[in-house]
Coordinates of C-alpha atoms in Angstrom, one line a residue:
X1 CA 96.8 73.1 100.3
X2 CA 94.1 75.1 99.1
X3 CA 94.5 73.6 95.6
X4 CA 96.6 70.6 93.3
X5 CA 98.1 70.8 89.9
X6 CA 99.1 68.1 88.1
X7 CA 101.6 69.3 85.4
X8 CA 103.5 67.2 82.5
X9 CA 106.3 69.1 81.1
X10 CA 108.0 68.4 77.6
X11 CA 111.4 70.5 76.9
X12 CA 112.4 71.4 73.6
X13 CA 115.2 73.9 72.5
X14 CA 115.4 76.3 69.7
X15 CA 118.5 76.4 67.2
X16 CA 118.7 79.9 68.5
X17 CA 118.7 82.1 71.3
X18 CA 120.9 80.3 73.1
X19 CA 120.3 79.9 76.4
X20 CA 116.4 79.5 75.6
X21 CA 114.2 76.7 76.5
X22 CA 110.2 76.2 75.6
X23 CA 108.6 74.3 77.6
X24 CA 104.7 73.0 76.7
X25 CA 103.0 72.3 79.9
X26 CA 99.8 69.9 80.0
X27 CA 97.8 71.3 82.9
X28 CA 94.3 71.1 83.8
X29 CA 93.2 69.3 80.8
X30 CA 95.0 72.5 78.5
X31 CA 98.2 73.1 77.2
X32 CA 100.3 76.3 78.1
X33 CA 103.7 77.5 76.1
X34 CA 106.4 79.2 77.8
X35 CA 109.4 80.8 76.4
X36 CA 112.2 81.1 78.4
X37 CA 115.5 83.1 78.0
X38 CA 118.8 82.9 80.1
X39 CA 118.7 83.7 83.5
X40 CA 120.7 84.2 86.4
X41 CA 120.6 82.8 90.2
X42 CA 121.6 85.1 93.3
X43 CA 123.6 83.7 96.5
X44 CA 120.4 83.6 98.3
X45 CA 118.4 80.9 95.7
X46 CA 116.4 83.5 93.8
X47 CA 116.0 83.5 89.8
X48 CA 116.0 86.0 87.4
X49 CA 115.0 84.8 84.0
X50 CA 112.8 86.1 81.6
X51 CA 109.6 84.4 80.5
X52 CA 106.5 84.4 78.4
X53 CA 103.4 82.6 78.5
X54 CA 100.6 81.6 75.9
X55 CA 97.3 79.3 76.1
X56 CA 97.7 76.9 72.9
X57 CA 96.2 74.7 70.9
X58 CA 96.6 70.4 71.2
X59 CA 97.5 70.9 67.4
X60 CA 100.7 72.9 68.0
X61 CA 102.5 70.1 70.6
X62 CA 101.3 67.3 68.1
X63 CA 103.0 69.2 65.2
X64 CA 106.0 69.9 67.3
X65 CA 106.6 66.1 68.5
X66 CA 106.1 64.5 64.7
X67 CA 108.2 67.1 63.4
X68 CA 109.8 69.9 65.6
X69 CA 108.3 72.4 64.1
X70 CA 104.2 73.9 63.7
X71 CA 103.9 77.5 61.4
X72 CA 101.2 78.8 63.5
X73 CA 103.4 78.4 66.9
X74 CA 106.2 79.9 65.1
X75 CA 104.6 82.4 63.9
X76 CA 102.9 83.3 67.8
X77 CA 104.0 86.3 69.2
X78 CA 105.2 84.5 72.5
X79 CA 108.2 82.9 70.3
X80 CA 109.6 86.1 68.7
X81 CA 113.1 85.6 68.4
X82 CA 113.2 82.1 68.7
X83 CA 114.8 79.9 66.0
X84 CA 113.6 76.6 64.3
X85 CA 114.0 73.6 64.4
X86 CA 112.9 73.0 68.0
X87 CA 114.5 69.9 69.1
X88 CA 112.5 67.8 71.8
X89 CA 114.8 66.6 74.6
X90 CA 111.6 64.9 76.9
X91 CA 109.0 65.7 79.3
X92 CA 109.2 65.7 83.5
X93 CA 105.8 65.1 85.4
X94 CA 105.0 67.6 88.4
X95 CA 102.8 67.8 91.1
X96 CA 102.5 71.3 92.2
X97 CA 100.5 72.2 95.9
X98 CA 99.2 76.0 96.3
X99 CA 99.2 77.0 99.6
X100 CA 98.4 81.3 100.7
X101 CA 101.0 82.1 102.4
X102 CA 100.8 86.2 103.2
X103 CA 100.0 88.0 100.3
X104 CA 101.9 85.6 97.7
X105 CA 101.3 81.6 96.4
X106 CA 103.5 79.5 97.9
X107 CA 103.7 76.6 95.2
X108 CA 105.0 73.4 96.5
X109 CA 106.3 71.2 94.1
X110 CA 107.1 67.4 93.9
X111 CA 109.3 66.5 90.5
X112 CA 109.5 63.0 89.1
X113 CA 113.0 63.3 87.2
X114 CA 113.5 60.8 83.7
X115 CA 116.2 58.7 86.5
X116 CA 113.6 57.8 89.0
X117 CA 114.6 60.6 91.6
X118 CA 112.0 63.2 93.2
X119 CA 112.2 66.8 94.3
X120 CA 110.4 69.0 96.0
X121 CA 110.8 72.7 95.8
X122 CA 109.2 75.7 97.5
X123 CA 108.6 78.4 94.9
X124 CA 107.1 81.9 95.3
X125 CA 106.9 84.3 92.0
X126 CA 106.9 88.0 93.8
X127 CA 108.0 91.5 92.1
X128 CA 109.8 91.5 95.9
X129 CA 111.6 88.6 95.4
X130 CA 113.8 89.0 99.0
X131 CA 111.2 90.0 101.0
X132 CA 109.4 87.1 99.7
X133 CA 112.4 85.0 100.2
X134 CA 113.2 86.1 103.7
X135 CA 109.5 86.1 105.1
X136 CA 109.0 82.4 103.7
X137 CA 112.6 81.2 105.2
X138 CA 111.8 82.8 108.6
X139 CA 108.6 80.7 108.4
X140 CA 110.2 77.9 107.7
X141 CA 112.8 78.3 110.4
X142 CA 110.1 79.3 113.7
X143 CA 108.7 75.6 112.7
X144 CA 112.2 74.2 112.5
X145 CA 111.8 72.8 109.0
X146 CA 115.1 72.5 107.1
X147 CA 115.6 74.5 103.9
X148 CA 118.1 75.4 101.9
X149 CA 118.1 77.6 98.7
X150 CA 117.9 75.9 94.8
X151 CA 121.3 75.1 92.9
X152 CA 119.4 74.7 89.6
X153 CA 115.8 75.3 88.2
X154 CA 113.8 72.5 86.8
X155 CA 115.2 72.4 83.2
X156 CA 118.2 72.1 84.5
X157 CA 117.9 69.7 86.9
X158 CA 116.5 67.6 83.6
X159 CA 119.1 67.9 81.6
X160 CA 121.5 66.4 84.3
X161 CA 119.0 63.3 85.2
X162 CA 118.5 62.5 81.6
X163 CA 122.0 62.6 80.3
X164 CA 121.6 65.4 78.6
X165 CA 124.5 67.6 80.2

């Protein structure tokens, strides 16, 4: 891999949109909010879902874990339309390998789950999603390494291992 991210993921969810999950990632000694809406999953593995991103402050997450909610995050334009109270649900820890891989990041990722089980994933963020998709699979398949496309996303995935759903 050409580089290594070690990630720490807490999940909360707002009282409204549903189907709309923020997610404060520690990474690389900073913290990064991500607002994201309801999504959809093709046949072949790829998602769809709508996302935004915003650089915050360690102020913000420490206000949001005493109390579920923080007046400047609220008021951020990366959470218009989002509801209070945000209710934490827990955190996942990620390892995520970069790797070039044509003109795209390939992002390898290895998921510790809250029940003790670990996942790795291929992911590859492209405006050409199948061509990314089916350039990456053949890859894969002229080296003979086994593949198949994602069920579930992440969040997902967490709320089955912790109970949640």
């Amino acid at each position: 891999p050409r580089g290594r991210k070690e990630q720490l993921n807490r999940y909360f969810v707002p009282s409204a949109p549903a189907r709309t999950v923020v997610r404060v990632r520690e990474e690389g000694g900073g913290l990064i909010l991500t607002v994201k809406g309801g999504g959809e999953r093709d046949a072949g593995g790829i998602f769809r879902r709508p996302e935004r991103n915003r650089v915050i402050p360690p102020e913000w997450l420490f206000s949001l874990l005493d109390t579920g909610e923080c007046a400047d995050l609220l008021l951020d334009p990366v959470m218009n339309g989002v509801a209070p109270p945000l209710s934490y649900l827990g955190q996942l820890r990620n390892t995520r390998y970069l790797f070039n891989f044509e003109s795209w990041t390939m992002e390898l990722d290895h998921t510790f789950y809250p029940d003790g089980e670990e996942v790795w994933e291929l992911e590859i963020e492209a405006e050409d999603a199948e061509e990314a998709l089916r350039r990456v699979s053949e890859w894969l398949d002229e080296r003979r390494i086994p593949w198949e496309p994602s069920v579930s996303g992440k969040f997902s995935l967490f709320l089955v291992k912790s109970g949640l759903k």
